[in-house]
PDB file of C-alpha atoms in Angstrom:
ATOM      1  CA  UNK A1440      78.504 -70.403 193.931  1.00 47.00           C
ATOM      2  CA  UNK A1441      79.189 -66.720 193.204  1.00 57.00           C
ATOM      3  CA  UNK A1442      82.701 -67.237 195.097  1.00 59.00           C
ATOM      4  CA  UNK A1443      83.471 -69.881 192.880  1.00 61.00           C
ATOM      5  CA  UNK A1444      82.462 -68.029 189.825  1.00 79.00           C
ATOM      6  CA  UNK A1445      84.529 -64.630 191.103  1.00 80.00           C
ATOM      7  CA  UNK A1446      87.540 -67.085 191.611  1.00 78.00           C
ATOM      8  CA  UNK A1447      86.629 -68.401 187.844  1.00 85.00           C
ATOM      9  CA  UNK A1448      86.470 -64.894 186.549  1.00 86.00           C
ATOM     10  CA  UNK A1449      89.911 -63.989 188.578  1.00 85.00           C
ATOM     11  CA  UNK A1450      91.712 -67.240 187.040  1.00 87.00           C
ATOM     12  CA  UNK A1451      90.608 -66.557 183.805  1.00 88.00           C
ATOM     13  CA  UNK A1452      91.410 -62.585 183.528  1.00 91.00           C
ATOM     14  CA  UNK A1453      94.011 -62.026 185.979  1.00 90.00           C
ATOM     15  CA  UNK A1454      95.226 -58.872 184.215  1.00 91.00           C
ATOM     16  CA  UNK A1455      91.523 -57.394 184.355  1.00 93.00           C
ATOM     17  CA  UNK A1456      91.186 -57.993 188.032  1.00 93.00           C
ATOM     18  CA  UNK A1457      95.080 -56.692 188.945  1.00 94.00           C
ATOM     19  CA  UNK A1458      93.460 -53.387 186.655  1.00 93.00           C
ATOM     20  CA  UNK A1459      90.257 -52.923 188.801  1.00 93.00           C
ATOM     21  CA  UNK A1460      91.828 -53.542 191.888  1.00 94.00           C
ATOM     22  CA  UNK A1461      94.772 -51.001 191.699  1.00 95.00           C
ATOM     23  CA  UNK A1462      92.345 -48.494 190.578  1.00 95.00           C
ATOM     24  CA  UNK A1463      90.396 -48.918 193.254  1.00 95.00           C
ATOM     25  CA  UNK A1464      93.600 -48.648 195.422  1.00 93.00           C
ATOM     26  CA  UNK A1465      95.017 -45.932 193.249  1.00 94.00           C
ATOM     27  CA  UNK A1466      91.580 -43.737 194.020  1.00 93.00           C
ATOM     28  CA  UNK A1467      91.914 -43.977 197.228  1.00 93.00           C
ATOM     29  CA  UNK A1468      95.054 -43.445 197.891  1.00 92.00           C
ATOM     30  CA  UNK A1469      94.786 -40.079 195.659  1.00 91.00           C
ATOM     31  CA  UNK A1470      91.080 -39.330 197.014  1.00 91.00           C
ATOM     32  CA  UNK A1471      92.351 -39.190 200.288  1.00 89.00           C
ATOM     33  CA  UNK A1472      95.737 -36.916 199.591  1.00 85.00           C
ATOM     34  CA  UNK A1473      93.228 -34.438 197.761  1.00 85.00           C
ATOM     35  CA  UNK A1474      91.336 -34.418 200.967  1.00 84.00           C
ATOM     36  CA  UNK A1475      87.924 -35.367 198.866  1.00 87.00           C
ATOM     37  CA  UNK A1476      87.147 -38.229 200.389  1.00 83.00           C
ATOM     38  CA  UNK A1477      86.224 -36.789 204.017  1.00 82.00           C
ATOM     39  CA  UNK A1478      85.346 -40.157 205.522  1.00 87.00           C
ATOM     40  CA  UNK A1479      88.765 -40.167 208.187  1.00 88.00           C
ATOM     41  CA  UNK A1480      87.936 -38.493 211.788  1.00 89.00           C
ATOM     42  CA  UNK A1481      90.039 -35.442 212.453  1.00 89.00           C
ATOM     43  CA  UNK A1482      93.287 -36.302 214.587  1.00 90.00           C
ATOM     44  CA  UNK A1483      95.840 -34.918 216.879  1.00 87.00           C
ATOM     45  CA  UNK A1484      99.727 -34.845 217.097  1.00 83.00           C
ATOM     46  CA  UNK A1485      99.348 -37.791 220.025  1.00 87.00           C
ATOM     47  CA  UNK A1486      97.252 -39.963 217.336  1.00 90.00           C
ATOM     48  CA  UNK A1487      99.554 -38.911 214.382  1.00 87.00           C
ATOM     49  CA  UNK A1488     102.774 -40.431 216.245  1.00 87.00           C
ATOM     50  CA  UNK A1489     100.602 -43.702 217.316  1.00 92.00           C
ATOM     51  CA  UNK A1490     100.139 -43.720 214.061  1.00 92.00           C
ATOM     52  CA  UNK A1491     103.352 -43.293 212.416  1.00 91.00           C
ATOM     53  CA  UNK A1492     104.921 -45.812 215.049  1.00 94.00           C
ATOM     54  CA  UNK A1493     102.277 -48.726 214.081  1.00 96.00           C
ATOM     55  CA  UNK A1494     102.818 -48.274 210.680  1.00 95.00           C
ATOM     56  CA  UNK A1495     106.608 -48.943 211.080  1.00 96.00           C
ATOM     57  CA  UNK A1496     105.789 -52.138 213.011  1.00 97.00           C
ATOM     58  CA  UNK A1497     103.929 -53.180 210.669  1.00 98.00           C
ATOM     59  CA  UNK A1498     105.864 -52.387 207.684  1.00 96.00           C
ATOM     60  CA  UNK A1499     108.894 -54.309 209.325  1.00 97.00           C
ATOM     61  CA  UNK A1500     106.629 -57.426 210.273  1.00 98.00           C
ATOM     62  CA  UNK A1501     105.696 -57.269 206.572  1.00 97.00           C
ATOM     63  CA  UNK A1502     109.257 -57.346 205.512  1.00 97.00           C
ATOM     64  CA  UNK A1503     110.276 -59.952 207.520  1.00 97.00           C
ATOM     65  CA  UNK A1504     107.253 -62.367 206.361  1.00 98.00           C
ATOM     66  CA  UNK A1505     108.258 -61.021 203.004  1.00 97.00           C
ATOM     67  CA  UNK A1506     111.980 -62.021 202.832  1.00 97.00           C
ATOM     68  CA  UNK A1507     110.916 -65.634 204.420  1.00 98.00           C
ATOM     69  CA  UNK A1508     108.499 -66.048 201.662  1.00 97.00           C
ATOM     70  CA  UNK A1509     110.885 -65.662 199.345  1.00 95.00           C
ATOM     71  CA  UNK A1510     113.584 -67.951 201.373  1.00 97.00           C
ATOM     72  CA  UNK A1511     110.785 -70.554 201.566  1.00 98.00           C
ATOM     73  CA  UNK A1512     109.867 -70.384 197.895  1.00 96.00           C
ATOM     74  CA  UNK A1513     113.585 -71.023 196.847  1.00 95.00           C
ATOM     75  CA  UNK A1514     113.828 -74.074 199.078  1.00 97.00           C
ATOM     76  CA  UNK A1515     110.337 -75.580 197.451  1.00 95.00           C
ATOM     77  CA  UNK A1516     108.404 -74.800 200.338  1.00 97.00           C
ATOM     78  CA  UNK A1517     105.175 -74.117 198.717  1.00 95.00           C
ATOM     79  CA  UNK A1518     102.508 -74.272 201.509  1.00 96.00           C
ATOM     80  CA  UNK A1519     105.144 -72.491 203.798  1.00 97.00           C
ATOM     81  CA  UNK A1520     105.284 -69.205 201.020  1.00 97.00           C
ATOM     82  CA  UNK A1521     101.735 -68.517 200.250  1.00 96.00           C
ATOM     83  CA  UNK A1522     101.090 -68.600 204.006  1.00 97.00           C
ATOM     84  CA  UNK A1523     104.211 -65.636 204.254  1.00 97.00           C
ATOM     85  CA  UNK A1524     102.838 -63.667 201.312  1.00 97.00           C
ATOM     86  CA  UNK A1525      99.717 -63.563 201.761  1.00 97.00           C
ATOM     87  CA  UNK A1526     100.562 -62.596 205.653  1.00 97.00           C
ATOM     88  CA  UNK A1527     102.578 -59.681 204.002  1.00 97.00           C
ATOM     89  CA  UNK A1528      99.437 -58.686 201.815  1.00 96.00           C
ATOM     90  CA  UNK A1529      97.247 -58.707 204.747  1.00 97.00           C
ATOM     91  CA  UNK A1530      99.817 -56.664 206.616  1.00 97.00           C
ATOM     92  CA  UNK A1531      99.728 -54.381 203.715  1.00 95.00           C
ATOM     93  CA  UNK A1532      96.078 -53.845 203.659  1.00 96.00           C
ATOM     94  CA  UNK A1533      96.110 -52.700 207.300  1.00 97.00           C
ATOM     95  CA  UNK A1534      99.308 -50.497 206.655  1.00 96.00           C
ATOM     96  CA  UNK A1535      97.104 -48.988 204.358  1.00 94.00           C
ATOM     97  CA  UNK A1536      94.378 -48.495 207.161  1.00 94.00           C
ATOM     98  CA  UNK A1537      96.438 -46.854 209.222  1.00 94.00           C
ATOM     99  CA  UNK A1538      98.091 -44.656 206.885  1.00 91.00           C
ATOM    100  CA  UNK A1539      95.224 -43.078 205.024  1.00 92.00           C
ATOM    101  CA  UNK A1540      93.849 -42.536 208.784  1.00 92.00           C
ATOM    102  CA  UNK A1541      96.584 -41.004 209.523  1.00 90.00           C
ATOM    103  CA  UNK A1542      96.998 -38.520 206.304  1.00 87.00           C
ATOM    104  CA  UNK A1543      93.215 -38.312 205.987  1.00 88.00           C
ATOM    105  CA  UNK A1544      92.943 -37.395 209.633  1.00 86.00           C
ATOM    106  CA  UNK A1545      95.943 -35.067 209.723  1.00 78.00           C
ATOM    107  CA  UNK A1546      95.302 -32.877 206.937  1.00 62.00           C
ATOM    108  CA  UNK A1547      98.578 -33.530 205.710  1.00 64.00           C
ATOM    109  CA  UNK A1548     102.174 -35.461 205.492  1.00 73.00           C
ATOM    110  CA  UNK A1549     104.546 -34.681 207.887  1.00 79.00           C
ATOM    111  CA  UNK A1550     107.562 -32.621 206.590  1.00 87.00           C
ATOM    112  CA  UNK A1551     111.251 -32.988 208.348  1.00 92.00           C
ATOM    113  CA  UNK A1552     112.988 -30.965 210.040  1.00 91.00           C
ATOM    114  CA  UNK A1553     116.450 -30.649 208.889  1.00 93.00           C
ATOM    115  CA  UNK A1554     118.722 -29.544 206.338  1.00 93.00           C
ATOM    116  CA  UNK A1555     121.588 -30.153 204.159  1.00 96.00           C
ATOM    117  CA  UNK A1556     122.785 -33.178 202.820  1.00 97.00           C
ATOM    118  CA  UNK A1557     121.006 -35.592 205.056  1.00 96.00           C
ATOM    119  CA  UNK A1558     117.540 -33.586 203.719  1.00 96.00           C
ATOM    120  CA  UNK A1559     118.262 -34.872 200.131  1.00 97.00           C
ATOM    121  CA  UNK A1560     119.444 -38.662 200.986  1.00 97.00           C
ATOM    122  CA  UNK A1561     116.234 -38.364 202.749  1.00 96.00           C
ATOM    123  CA  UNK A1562     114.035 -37.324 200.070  1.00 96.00           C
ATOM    124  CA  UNK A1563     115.469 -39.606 197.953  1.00 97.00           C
ATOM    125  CA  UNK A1564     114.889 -42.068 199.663  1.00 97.00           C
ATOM    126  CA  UNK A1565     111.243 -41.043 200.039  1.00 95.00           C
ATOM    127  CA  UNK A1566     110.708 -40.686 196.449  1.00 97.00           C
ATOM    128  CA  UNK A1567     112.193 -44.199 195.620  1.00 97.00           C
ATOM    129  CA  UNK A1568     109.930 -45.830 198.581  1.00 96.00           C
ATOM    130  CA  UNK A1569     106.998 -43.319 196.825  1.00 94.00           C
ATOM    131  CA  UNK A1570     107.396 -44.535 193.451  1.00 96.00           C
ATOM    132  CA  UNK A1571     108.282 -48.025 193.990  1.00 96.00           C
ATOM    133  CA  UNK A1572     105.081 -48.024 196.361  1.00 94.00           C
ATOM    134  CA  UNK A1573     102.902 -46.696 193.526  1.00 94.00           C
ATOM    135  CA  UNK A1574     104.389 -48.948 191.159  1.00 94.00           C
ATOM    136  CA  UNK A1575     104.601 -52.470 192.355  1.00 94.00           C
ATOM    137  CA  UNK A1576     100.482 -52.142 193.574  1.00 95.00           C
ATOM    138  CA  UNK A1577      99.266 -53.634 189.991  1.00 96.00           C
ATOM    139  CA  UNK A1578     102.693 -56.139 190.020  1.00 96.00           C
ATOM    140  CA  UNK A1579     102.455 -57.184 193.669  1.00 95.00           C
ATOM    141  CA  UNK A1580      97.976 -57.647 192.984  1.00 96.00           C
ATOM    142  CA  UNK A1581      98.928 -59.742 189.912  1.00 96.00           C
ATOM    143  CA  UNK A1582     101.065 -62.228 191.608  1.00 96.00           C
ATOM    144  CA  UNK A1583      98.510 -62.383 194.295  1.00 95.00           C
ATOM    145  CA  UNK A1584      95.652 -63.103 192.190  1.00 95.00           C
ATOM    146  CA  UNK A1585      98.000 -65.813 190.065  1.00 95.00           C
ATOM    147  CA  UNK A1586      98.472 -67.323 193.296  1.00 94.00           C
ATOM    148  CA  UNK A1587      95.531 -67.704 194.471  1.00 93.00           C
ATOM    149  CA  UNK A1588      93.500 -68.358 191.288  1.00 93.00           C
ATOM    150  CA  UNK A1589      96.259 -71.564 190.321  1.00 92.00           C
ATOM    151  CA  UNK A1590      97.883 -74.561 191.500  1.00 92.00           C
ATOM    152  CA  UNK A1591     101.403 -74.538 192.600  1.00 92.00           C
ATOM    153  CA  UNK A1592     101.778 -76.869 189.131  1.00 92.00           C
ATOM    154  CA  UNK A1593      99.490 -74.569 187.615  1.00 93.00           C
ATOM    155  CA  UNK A1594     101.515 -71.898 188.727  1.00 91.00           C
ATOM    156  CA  UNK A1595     105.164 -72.830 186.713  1.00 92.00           C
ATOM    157  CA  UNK A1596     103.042 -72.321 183.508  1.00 93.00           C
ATOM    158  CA  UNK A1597     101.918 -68.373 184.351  1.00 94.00           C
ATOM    159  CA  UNK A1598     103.891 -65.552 184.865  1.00 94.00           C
ATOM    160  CA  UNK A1599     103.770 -65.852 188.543  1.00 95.00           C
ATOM    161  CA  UNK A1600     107.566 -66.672 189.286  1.00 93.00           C
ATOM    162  CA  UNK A1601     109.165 -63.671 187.548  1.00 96.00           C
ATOM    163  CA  UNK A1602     106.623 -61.338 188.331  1.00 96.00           C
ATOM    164  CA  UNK A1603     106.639 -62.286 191.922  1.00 95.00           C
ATOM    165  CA  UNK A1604     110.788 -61.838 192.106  1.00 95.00           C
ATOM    166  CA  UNK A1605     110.063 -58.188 190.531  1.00 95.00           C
ATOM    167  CA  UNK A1606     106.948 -57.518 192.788  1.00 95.00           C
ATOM    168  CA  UNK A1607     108.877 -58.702 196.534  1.00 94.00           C
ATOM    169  CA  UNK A1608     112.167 -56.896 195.383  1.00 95.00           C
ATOM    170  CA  UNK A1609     109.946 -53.786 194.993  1.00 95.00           C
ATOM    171  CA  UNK A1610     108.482 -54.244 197.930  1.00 94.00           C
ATOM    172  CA  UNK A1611     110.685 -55.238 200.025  1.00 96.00           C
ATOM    173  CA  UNK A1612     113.069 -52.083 199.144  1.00 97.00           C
ATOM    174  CA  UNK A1613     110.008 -49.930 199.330  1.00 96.00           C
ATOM    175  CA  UNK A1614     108.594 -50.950 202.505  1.00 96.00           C
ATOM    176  CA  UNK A1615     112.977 -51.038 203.994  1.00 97.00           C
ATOM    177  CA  UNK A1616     113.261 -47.080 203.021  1.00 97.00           C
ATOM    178  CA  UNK A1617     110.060 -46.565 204.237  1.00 95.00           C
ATOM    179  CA  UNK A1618     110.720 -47.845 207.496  1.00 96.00           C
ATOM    180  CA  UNK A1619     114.364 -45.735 207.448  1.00 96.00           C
ATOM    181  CA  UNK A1620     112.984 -42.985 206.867  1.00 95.00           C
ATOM    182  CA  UNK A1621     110.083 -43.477 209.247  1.00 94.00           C
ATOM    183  CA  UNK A1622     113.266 -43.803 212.083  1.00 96.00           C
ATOM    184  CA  UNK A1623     114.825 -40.566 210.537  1.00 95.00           C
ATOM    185  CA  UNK A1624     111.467 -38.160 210.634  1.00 93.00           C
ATOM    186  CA  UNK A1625     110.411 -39.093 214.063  1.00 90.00           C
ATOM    187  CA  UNK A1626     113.765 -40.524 216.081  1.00 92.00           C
ATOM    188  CA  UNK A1627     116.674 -38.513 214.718  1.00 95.00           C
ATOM    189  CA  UNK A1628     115.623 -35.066 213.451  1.00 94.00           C
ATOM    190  CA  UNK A1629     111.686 -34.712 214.159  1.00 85.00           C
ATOM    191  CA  UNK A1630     109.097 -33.025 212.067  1.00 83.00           C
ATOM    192  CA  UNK A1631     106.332 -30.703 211.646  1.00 83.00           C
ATOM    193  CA  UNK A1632     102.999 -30.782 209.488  1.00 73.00           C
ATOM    194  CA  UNK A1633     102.932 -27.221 207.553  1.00 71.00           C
ATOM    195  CA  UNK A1634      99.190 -25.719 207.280  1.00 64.00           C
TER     196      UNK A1634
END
Protein backbone atom coordinates (compact mmCIF):
# COMPACT_ATOMS: atom_id res chain seq x y z
CA UNK A 1 0.00 0.00 0.00
CA UNK A 2 2.58 2.68 0.83
CA UNK A 3 4.13 2.01 -2.82
CA UNK A 4 0.96 2.67 -4.24
CA UNK A 5 0.36 5.74 -2.25
CA UNK A 6 4.23 7.11 -3.04
CA UNK A 7 3.34 6.39 -6.79
CA UNK A 8 -0.11 8.44 -5.98
CA UNK A 9 1.80 11.22 -4.37
CA UNK A 10 4.51 11.15 -7.44
CA UNK A 11 1.52 11.28 -10.12
CA UNK A 12 -0.12 13.87 -8.46
CA UNK A 13 2.98 16.37 -7.68
CA UNK A 14 5.47 15.52 -10.16
CA UNK A 15 7.16 18.92 -9.88
CA UNK A 16 7.51 18.41 -5.94
CA UNK A 17 9.13 15.05 -6.31
CA UNK A 18 11.59 16.21 -9.51
CA UNK A 19 12.42 19.23 -6.51
CA UNK A 20 13.28 16.74 -3.65
CA UNK A 21 14.99 14.45 -5.70
CA UNK A 22 17.54 16.83 -7.44
CA UNK A 23 18.24 18.25 -4.13
CA UNK A 24 19.03 15.28 -2.82
CA UNK A 25 21.27 14.69 -5.93
CA UNK A 26 22.43 18.26 -5.95
CA UNK A 27 23.77 17.69 -2.07
CA UNK A 28 25.55 15.11 -2.86
CA UNK A 29 27.09 15.84 -5.62
CA UNK A 30 28.32 19.26 -3.85
CA UNK A 31 28.82 17.40 -0.33
CA UNK A 32 31.15 15.25 -1.84
CA UNK A 33 33.30 18.04 -4.02
CA UNK A 34 33.55 19.98 -0.56
CA UNK A 35 35.00 16.83 0.79
CA UNK A 36 32.23 16.95 3.83
CA UNK A 37 30.73 14.03 3.29
CA UNK A 38 33.75 11.57 4.24
CA UNK A 39 31.83 8.37 3.60
CA UNK A 40 34.20 7.31 0.13
CA UNK A 41 37.41 5.03 1.08
CA UNK A 42 40.66 6.72 0.20
CA UNK A 43 42.02 5.59 -3.36
CA UNK A 44 45.04 5.27 -5.47
CA UNK A 45 46.14 6.35 -9.05
CA UNK A 46 45.50 2.38 -10.16
CA UNK A 47 41.74 2.76 -8.71
CA UNK A 48 41.36 6.39 -10.08
CA UNK A 49 42.04 5.13 -13.83
CA UNK A 50 39.63 1.92 -13.19
CA UNK A 51 37.59 4.36 -12.37
CA UNK A 52 37.71 6.91 -14.97
CA UNK A 53 37.69 4.01 -17.67
CA UNK A 54 34.24 2.46 -16.21
CA UNK A 55 32.72 5.58 -16.13
CA UNK A 56 33.33 6.11 -19.91
CA UNK A 57 31.80 2.67 -20.59
CA UNK A 58 29.18 3.42 -18.98
CA UNK A 59 28.49 6.82 -20.10
CA UNK A 60 28.69 5.48 -23.80
CA UNK A 61 26.30 2.41 -23.00
CA UNK A 62 24.02 5.16 -21.63
CA UNK A 63 24.18 7.09 -24.81
CA UNK A 64 23.59 4.47 -26.96
CA UNK A 65 20.32 3.21 -24.95
CA UNK A 66 19.63 6.89 -24.96
CA UNK A 67 19.63 7.69 -28.73
CA UNK A 68 17.52 4.24 -29.30
CA UNK A 69 15.01 5.47 -26.89
CA UNK A 70 14.51 8.27 -28.66
CA UNK A 71 14.57 6.32 -32.25
CA UNK A 72 12.01 3.96 -30.67
CA UNK A 73 9.76 6.69 -29.31
CA UNK A 74 9.53 8.37 -32.84
CA UNK A 75 8.54 5.10 -34.48
CA UNK A 76 5.59 4.53 -31.63
CA UNK A 77 7.44 2.02 -29.92
CA UNK A 78 6.25 2.65 -26.49
CA UNK A 79 7.14 -0.50 -24.44
CA UNK A 80 10.49 -0.59 -26.48
CA UNK A 81 11.43 3.36 -25.04
CA UNK A 82 10.67 3.21 -21.43
CA UNK A 83 12.66 -0.04 -21.32
CA UNK A 84 15.84 2.26 -23.11
CA UNK A 85 15.30 5.19 -20.76
CA UNK A 86 14.91 3.90 -17.90
CA UNK A 87 18.15 1.55 -18.79
CA UNK A 88 19.91 5.00 -19.36
CA UNK A 89 18.65 6.27 -15.83
CA UNK A 90 19.84 3.23 -14.18
CA UNK A 91 23.13 3.59 -16.01
CA UNK A 92 23.16 7.05 -14.72
CA UNK A 93 22.68 6.22 -11.16
CA UNK A 94 25.72 3.91 -11.20
CA UNK A 95 27.80 6.55 -13.24
CA UNK A 96 27.09 8.47 -10.37
CA UNK A 97 28.48 5.63 -8.02
CA UNK A 98 31.45 5.47 -9.55
CA UNK A 99 32.16 8.98 -9.97
CA UNK A 100 31.61 10.37 -6.51
CA UNK A 101 33.92 7.21 -5.50
CA UNK A 102 36.18 8.27 -7.54
CA UNK A 103 36.31 12.24 -6.60
CA UNK A 104 35.39 11.41 -3.00
CA UNK A 105 38.18 8.88 -2.85
CA UNK A 106 40.74 10.95 -4.75
CA UNK A 107 40.64 14.09 -3.01
CA UNK A 108 40.19 15.77 -6.11
CA UNK A 109 39.42 16.08 -10.11
CA UNK A 110 41.99 15.31 -12.30
CA UNK A 111 43.54 18.35 -14.14
CA UNK A 112 45.16 17.92 -17.88
CA UNK A 113 48.13 18.15 -18.93
CA UNK A 114 48.51 20.32 -21.86
CA UNK A 115 48.41 23.63 -23.22
CA UNK A 116 47.33 25.96 -25.82
CA UNK A 117 44.49 25.86 -27.89
CA UNK A 118 43.51 22.28 -27.43
CA UNK A 119 43.46 23.29 -23.33
CA UNK A 120 40.53 25.72 -24.03
CA UNK A 121 38.38 23.47 -26.64
CA UNK A 122 38.89 21.21 -23.79
CA UNK A 123 37.59 23.19 -21.06
CA UNK A 124 34.92 24.16 -22.97
CA UNK A 125 33.89 21.35 -23.56
CA UNK A 126 34.04 20.43 -19.88
CA UNK A 127 32.08 23.32 -18.81
CA UNK A 128 29.22 22.65 -21.39
CA UNK A 129 29.17 18.73 -20.28
CA UNK A 130 29.39 20.50 -16.43
CA UNK A 131 26.55 22.70 -16.84
CA UNK A 132 24.38 20.76 -19.02
CA UNK A 133 25.02 17.86 -16.37
CA UNK A 134 23.86 20.13 -13.52
CA UNK A 135 21.08 21.33 -15.45
CA UNK A 136 19.11 18.64 -17.10
CA UNK A 137 19.11 16.54 -13.34
CA UNK A 138 15.56 18.26 -12.34
CA UNK A 139 14.45 18.03 -16.44
CA UNK A 140 15.73 14.50 -17.05
CA UNK A 141 13.91 13.40 -13.02
CA UNK A 142 10.71 15.09 -14.31
CA UNK A 143 10.29 13.13 -17.41
CA UNK A 144 11.15 10.10 -15.44
CA UNK A 145 8.68 10.52 -12.83
CA UNK A 146 5.89 11.56 -15.74
CA UNK A 147 6.73 8.36 -17.13
CA UNK A 148 6.43 6.30 -14.71
CA UNK A 149 3.57 7.87 -12.70
CA UNK A 150 1.18 7.87 -16.32
CA UNK A 151 -0.06 5.90 -19.08
CA UNK A 152 1.43 6.14 -22.44
CA UNK A 153 -2.32 7.84 -23.23
CA UNK A 154 -1.98 9.51 -20.08
CA UNK A 155 1.22 10.62 -21.08
CA UNK A 156 0.18 12.90 -24.54
CA UNK A 157 -1.81 15.06 -22.01
CA UNK A 158 1.47 16.05 -19.60
CA UNK A 159 4.42 17.71 -20.43
CA UNK A 160 6.32 14.57 -20.88
CA UNK A 161 7.02 14.75 -24.76
CA UNK A 162 8.70 18.18 -24.90
CA UNK A 163 10.36 17.95 -21.79
CA UNK A 164 11.75 14.60 -22.59
CA UNK A 165 13.18 15.98 -26.26
CA UNK A 166 14.91 18.88 -24.04
CA UNK A 167 16.02 16.44 -21.20
CA UNK A 168 17.76 13.45 -23.87
CA UNK A 169 19.26 16.33 -26.08
CA UNK A 170 20.91 17.53 -22.83
CA UNK A 171 21.94 14.49 -22.01
CA UNK A 172 22.92 13.00 -24.66
CA UNK A 173 25.41 16.07 -25.57
CA UNK A 174 26.46 16.06 -21.97
CA UNK A 175 27.20 12.56 -21.44
CA UNK A 176 29.05 12.70 -25.69
CA UNK A 177 31.60 15.59 -24.35
CA UNK A 178 31.96 13.88 -21.36
CA UNK A 179 33.04 10.82 -22.84
CA UNK A 180 35.51 13.09 -25.40
CA UNK A 181 36.97 14.53 -23.03
CA UNK A 182 37.30 11.46 -20.84
CA UNK A 183 39.47 10.03 -24.23
CA UNK A 184 41.43 13.41 -24.27
CA UNK A 185 42.55 13.51 -20.29
CA UNK A 186 43.60 9.96 -20.09
CA UNK A 187 44.47 8.67 -23.95
CA UNK A 188 45.91 11.70 -25.71
CA UNK A 189 47.59 14.15 -23.30
CA UNK A 190 47.35 12.53 -19.64
CA UNK A 191 46.81 14.25 -16.37
CA UNK A 192 47.70 14.91 -12.91
CA UNK A 193 45.58 15.54 -9.61
CA UNK A 194 47.18 18.89 -7.98
CA UNK A 195 47.30 18.71 -3.95
Amino acid sequence: MATASARQRARESPAKVTAVLSVIGYVLVLGTFAGILPIYPSIGRGTINLLSDAIAVVNTVATVSLALGWYWIRNGEVQKHRAAMITSFGLILVFLALYLTKVGGSGGEKHILVEGIVYYAYLIMLAIHIVLSVVSVPVVLYALVLGLTHTPAELRETAHAKVGRIAASAWILSLSLGVITYVMLNHIYGWTIPA
